[in-house]
Amino acid sequence: MVTIQASKKKVEESQYCEKPATPNSCLCKERRRMGIIREIPVAEAAAHKVLVEELDDAIDSITGRPLTGSWVWDSALVLSRWVSTHLNFQGKSVLELGAGAGLPGLTAALLGATRVVLTDVQQLLPGLLKNVEVNGFTDKVEVKQLVWGSDDSGITESSTFDIVLMSDVFFDSEDMIGLGKTLKRVCGEATQVWAATEMRPWTGECLDQLMAQGFQVVEQETSQLSVHAAVQDSNTFFAIFQIKPTLAENSQP
């Protein structure tokens, strides 16, 4: 294990990419190809590929900007590659929070999960549904609207999951209160929560907010990440975190 402080130091020396204000302003080397269905390898086996269509017409109704969850970000590529060699999805129920295009959740379905729920804001649900259909996973993958911290979703307090996946969700520390509330609702005693993120200057603030709510944050050994196999920018630093929720008497926000 390495410390979060070590990651904070590394990010000061590395490049990082902000989520763009417009579709063409992303600095990431792994460019999205709008309107094209991408075939993305998520494991060494030749058959382990996920099809993802990236959209260019999902717009935030308030800001008028494209929703960044409409395309695949590098952290989703890294997480999908990592879980394919570190987690056993056979017979498991999986929830993806902030799914965007849904790559990690679809990877879980490909690798044997019996139930997968992809969640995000309403504007991104049509794209998620398309990606479920194009991969032939309609029998075991659901798509639901979920705003972090909201009780108005199709996921009840009794709907706990074996595994929760998140990628590139650590952007605004104020959002972490809602995220923490949702995690406490969907996690049981044996639930594993895994998050991949590109390390940015504000990532530590988001993790600090989760820890302030009683979560344990454990960083995995990032030197073992197949970053070069997933993304093209070797100067970007990624990390995988296990988020351990508080339960029982500490589960109320």
Coordinates of C-alpha atoms in Angstrom, one line a residue:
M1 CA 0.0 0.0 0.0
V2 CA 1.0 3.6 -0.5
T3 CA -0.3 6.7 1.2
I4 CA -2.7 9.3 -0.2
Q5 CA 0.0 11.8 0.6
A6 CA 2.4 10.1 -1.8
S7 CA -0.2 10.5 -4.6
K8 CA -0.7 14.1 -3.7
K9 CA 3.1 14.7 -4.1
K10 CA 3.2 12.8 -7.4
V11 CA 0.3 14.9 -8.9
E12 CA 2.3 18.1 -8.3
E13 CA 5.0 16.7 -10.6
S14 CA 2.6 15.3 -13.3
Q15 CA 0.2 16.6 -15.9
Y16 CA -3.5 16.4 -15.3
C17 CA -6.6 16.9 -17.4
E18 CA -9.6 18.9 -16.3
K19 CA -13.0 17.9 -17.6
P20 CA -13.6 20.2 -20.6
A21 CA -16.0 23.0 -21.0
T22 CA -16.5 22.1 -24.6
P23 CA -16.2 18.8 -26.5
N24 CA -13.0 19.7 -28.2
S25 CA -11.0 21.2 -25.3
C26 CA -10.0 17.9 -23.6
L27 CA -6.2 17.7 -23.2
C28 CA -6.2 13.9 -22.8
K29 CA -4.3 11.8 -25.4
E30 CA -7.2 9.3 -25.4
R31 CA -9.5 11.3 -27.6
R32 CA -13.2 10.5 -27.7
R33 CA -14.6 9.8 -31.2
M34 CA -18.1 11.2 -31.2
G35 CA -20.8 9.2 -32.8
I36 CA -18.6 6.1 -33.3
I37 CA -18.9 2.9 -31.5
R38 CA -15.5 2.0 -30.0
E39 CA -14.4 -1.6 -29.3
I40 CA -12.5 -1.4 -26.1
P41 CA -10.3 -4.3 -24.8
V42 CA -10.7 -4.6 -21.0
A43 CA -8.7 -7.8 -20.4
E44 CA -5.9 -9.8 -22.1
A45 CA -8.3 -12.3 -23.5
A46 CA -9.2 -11.4 -27.1
A47 CA -12.9 -11.9 -26.4
H48 CA -13.0 -9.5 -23.5
K49 CA -14.0 -6.4 -25.4
V50 CA -16.8 -3.9 -24.6
L51 CA -18.5 -1.8 -27.2
V52 CA -19.2 1.8 -26.3
E53 CA -20.9 4.6 -28.3
E54 CA -19.8 8.1 -27.3
L55 CA -22.4 10.8 -27.7
D56 CA -22.0 14.4 -28.7
D57 CA -25.6 15.5 -28.0
A58 CA -26.0 15.1 -24.2
I59 CA -26.2 18.6 -22.9
D60 CA -26.6 20.0 -19.4
S61 CA -29.9 21.9 -19.5
I62 CA -28.7 24.5 -17.1
T63 CA -25.2 25.4 -18.4
G64 CA -25.7 24.4 -22.0
R65 CA -22.4 22.5 -22.0
P66 CA -21.9 18.9 -23.1
L67 CA -22.1 16.4 -20.3
T68 CA -18.6 15.0 -19.8
G69 CA -20.0 11.6 -18.9
S70 CA -21.0 11.2 -22.6
W71 CA -17.6 9.8 -23.4
V72 CA -15.0 7.4 -21.9
W73 CA -12.4 8.9 -19.7
D74 CA -9.0 7.5 -19.0
S75 CA -9.8 6.5 -15.5
A76 CA -12.6 4.3 -16.7
L77 CA -10.2 2.6 -19.0
V78 CA -7.7 2.1 -16.1
L79 CA -10.4 0.8 -13.7
S80 CA -11.8 -1.6 -16.3
R81 CA -8.3 -3.1 -16.9
W82 CA -7.6 -3.3 -13.2
V83 CA -10.8 -5.0 -12.1
S84 CA -10.4 -7.6 -14.9
T85 CA -7.3 -9.0 -13.1
H86 CA -8.1 -8.1 -9.4
L87 CA -11.8 -8.8 -8.9
N88 CA -14.0 -11.9 -9.3
F89 CA -17.4 -10.9 -10.7
Q90 CA -18.8 -14.4 -11.1
G91 CA -22.3 -14.4 -9.6
K92 CA -21.9 -10.9 -8.1
S93 CA -24.2 -7.8 -8.1
V94 CA -22.5 -4.6 -9.2
L95 CA -23.4 -0.9 -9.0
E96 CA -21.6 1.8 -11.0
L97 CA -22.0 5.3 -9.7
G98 CA -21.5 8.2 -12.1
A99 CA -21.4 5.6 -14.8
G100 CA -21.1 8.0 -17.8
A101 CA -20.7 5.7 -20.8
G102 CA -20.7 2.7 -18.4
L103 CA -17.4 1.0 -19.3
P104 CA -16.5 -0.4 -15.8
G105 CA -20.0 -1.7 -15.2
L106 CA -20.3 -3.2 -18.7
T107 CA -16.9 -4.8 -18.0
A108 CA -18.3 -6.4 -14.8
A109 CA -21.2 -7.8 -16.9
L110 CA -18.8 -9.2 -19.4
L111 CA -16.7 -10.9 -16.7
G112 CA -19.6 -12.8 -15.1
A113 CA -21.7 -10.4 -12.9
T114 CA -25.3 -11.6 -12.7
R115 CA -26.7 -8.1 -12.0
V116 CA -25.3 -4.8 -12.9
V117 CA -26.9 -1.4 -12.3
L118 CA -25.5 1.6 -14.2
T119 CA -26.5 5.0 -12.7
D120 CA -26.1 8.6 -13.6
V121 CA -28.1 11.8 -14.3
Q122 CA -31.2 11.6 -16.5
Q123 CA -29.5 13.2 -19.6
L124 CA -27.0 10.3 -19.8
L125 CA -29.4 7.4 -19.5
P126 CA -30.2 7.1 -23.3
G127 CA -26.5 6.7 -24.0
L128 CA -26.2 4.1 -21.3
L129 CA -29.2 2.2 -22.6
K130 CA -27.6 2.1 -26.1
N131 CA -24.4 0.7 -24.7
V132 CA -26.2 -2.0 -22.8
E133 CA -28.1 -3.0 -25.9
V134 CA -25.1 -3.0 -28.3
N135 CA -23.3 -5.4 -25.9
G136 CA -26.3 -7.7 -25.6
F137 CA -26.6 -7.2 -21.8
T138 CA -30.2 -6.3 -21.5
D139 CA -30.9 -9.4 -19.5
K140 CA -28.6 -8.5 -16.7
V141 CA -27.8 -4.8 -16.9
E142 CA -30.2 -2.1 -15.7
V143 CA -29.9 1.7 -16.2
K144 CA -31.3 4.0 -13.5
Q145 CA -31.3 7.7 -12.7
L146 CA -29.5 8.5 -9.5
V147 CA -28.4 11.8 -8.1
W148 CA -26.0 11.4 -5.3
G149 CA -27.6 11.9 -1.9
S150 CA -31.2 11.8 -3.3
D151 CA -33.7 9.4 -2.0
D152 CA -35.7 9.6 -5.2
S153 CA -34.1 6.7 -7.2
G154 CA -34.9 3.2 -8.1
I155 CA -32.4 1.9 -5.6
T156 CA -33.8 1.3 -2.1
E157 CA -32.1 0.9 1.2
S158 CA -32.5 -2.9 0.8
S159 CA -30.7 -2.8 -2.5
T160 CA -27.2 -3.5 -1.4
F161 CA -24.5 -4.7 -3.8
D162 CA -21.5 -6.9 -3.7
I163 CA -19.3 -4.4 -5.6
V164 CA -19.6 -0.7 -6.3
L165 CA -17.4 0.9 -9.0
M166 CA -16.6 4.5 -9.6
S167 CA -14.3 6.3 -12.0
D168 CA -13.3 10.0 -12.2
V169 CA -15.9 11.0 -9.6
F170 CA -13.6 13.1 -7.3
F171 CA -14.0 16.6 -8.7
D172 CA -16.0 18.7 -6.4
S173 CA -15.6 18.2 -2.7
E174 CA -19.1 19.5 -2.1
D175 CA -20.5 16.6 -4.0
M176 CA -18.9 14.1 -1.6
I177 CA -21.6 14.6 1.0
G178 CA -24.2 13.3 -1.4
L179 CA -21.9 10.6 -2.6
G180 CA -21.2 9.5 0.9
K181 CA -24.9 9.3 1.7
T182 CA -25.5 7.2 -1.4
L183 CA -22.6 4.8 -0.6
K184 CA -24.0 4.2 2.9
R185 CA -27.4 3.3 1.4
V186 CA -26.1 0.8 -1.1
C187 CA -23.4 -0.9 0.8
G188 CA -23.7 -4.0 3.0
E189 CA -21.2 -5.4 5.4
A190 CA -19.4 -7.3 2.6
T191 CA -19.6 -4.7 -0.1
Q192 CA -16.4 -3.7 -1.9
V193 CA -16.1 -0.2 -3.2
W194 CA -13.5 0.6 -5.8
A195 CA -12.7 3.9 -7.4
A196 CA -10.2 4.9 -10.1
T197 CA -9.2 8.5 -10.5
E198 CA -6.7 10.6 -12.4
M199 CA -4.8 12.5 -9.6
R200 CA -5.6 16.2 -9.8
P201 CA -4.9 19.0 -7.3
W202 CA -8.4 18.7 -5.8
T203 CA -8.6 14.9 -5.6
G204 CA -7.2 14.9 -2.1
E205 CA -9.9 17.4 -0.9
C206 CA -12.6 15.0 -2.1
L207 CA -11.1 12.0 -0.4
D208 CA -10.7 14.1 2.8
Q209 CA -14.4 14.9 2.7
L210 CA -15.2 11.1 2.5
M211 CA -13.0 10.4 5.4
A212 CA -14.6 13.2 7.4
Q213 CA -17.9 11.2 7.0
G214 CA -16.2 8.1 8.5
F215 CA -15.1 6.3 5.4
Q216 CA -11.7 4.6 5.2
V217 CA -9.7 5.3 2.1
V218 CA -7.1 2.8 1.1
E219 CA -4.9 3.4 -1.9
Q220 CA -3.7 0.4 -3.9
E221 CA -0.2 -0.1 -5.2
T222 CA -0.5 2.0 -8.4
S223 CA 2.8 0.8 -9.9
Q224 CA 0.9 -2.4 -10.8
L225 CA -1.7 -0.5 -13.0
S226 CA -1.6 -1.3 -16.6
V227 CA -1.8 2.4 -17.5
H228 CA 0.2 2.1 -20.6
A229 CA -2.1 -0.6 -21.9
A230 CA -5.1 1.5 -21.3
V231 CA -4.2 5.1 -22.1
Q232 CA -1.6 6.8 -24.2
D233 CA -0.4 9.6 -21.9
S234 CA 2.3 8.1 -19.7
N235 CA 2.8 11.4 -17.9
T236 CA -0.6 11.2 -16.2
F237 CA -0.8 9.7 -12.7
F238 CA -3.7 7.4 -11.8
A239 CA -4.7 5.7 -8.6
I240 CA -7.1 3.0 -7.5
F241 CA -8.8 3.5 -4.1
Q242 CA -10.8 1.1 -2.0
I243 CA -13.5 3.1 -0.1
K244 CA -14.6 1.3 3.0
P245 CA -18.0 2.6 4.2
T246 CA -19.2 3.0 7.7
L247 CA -22.2 0.8 8.6
A248 CA -24.7 0.0 11.3
E249 CA -25.0 2.8 13.9
N250 CA -22.7 5.1 11.9
S251 CA -24.7 4.7 8.6
Q252 CA -26.9 7.8 9.0
P253 CA -25.6 11.0 7.2

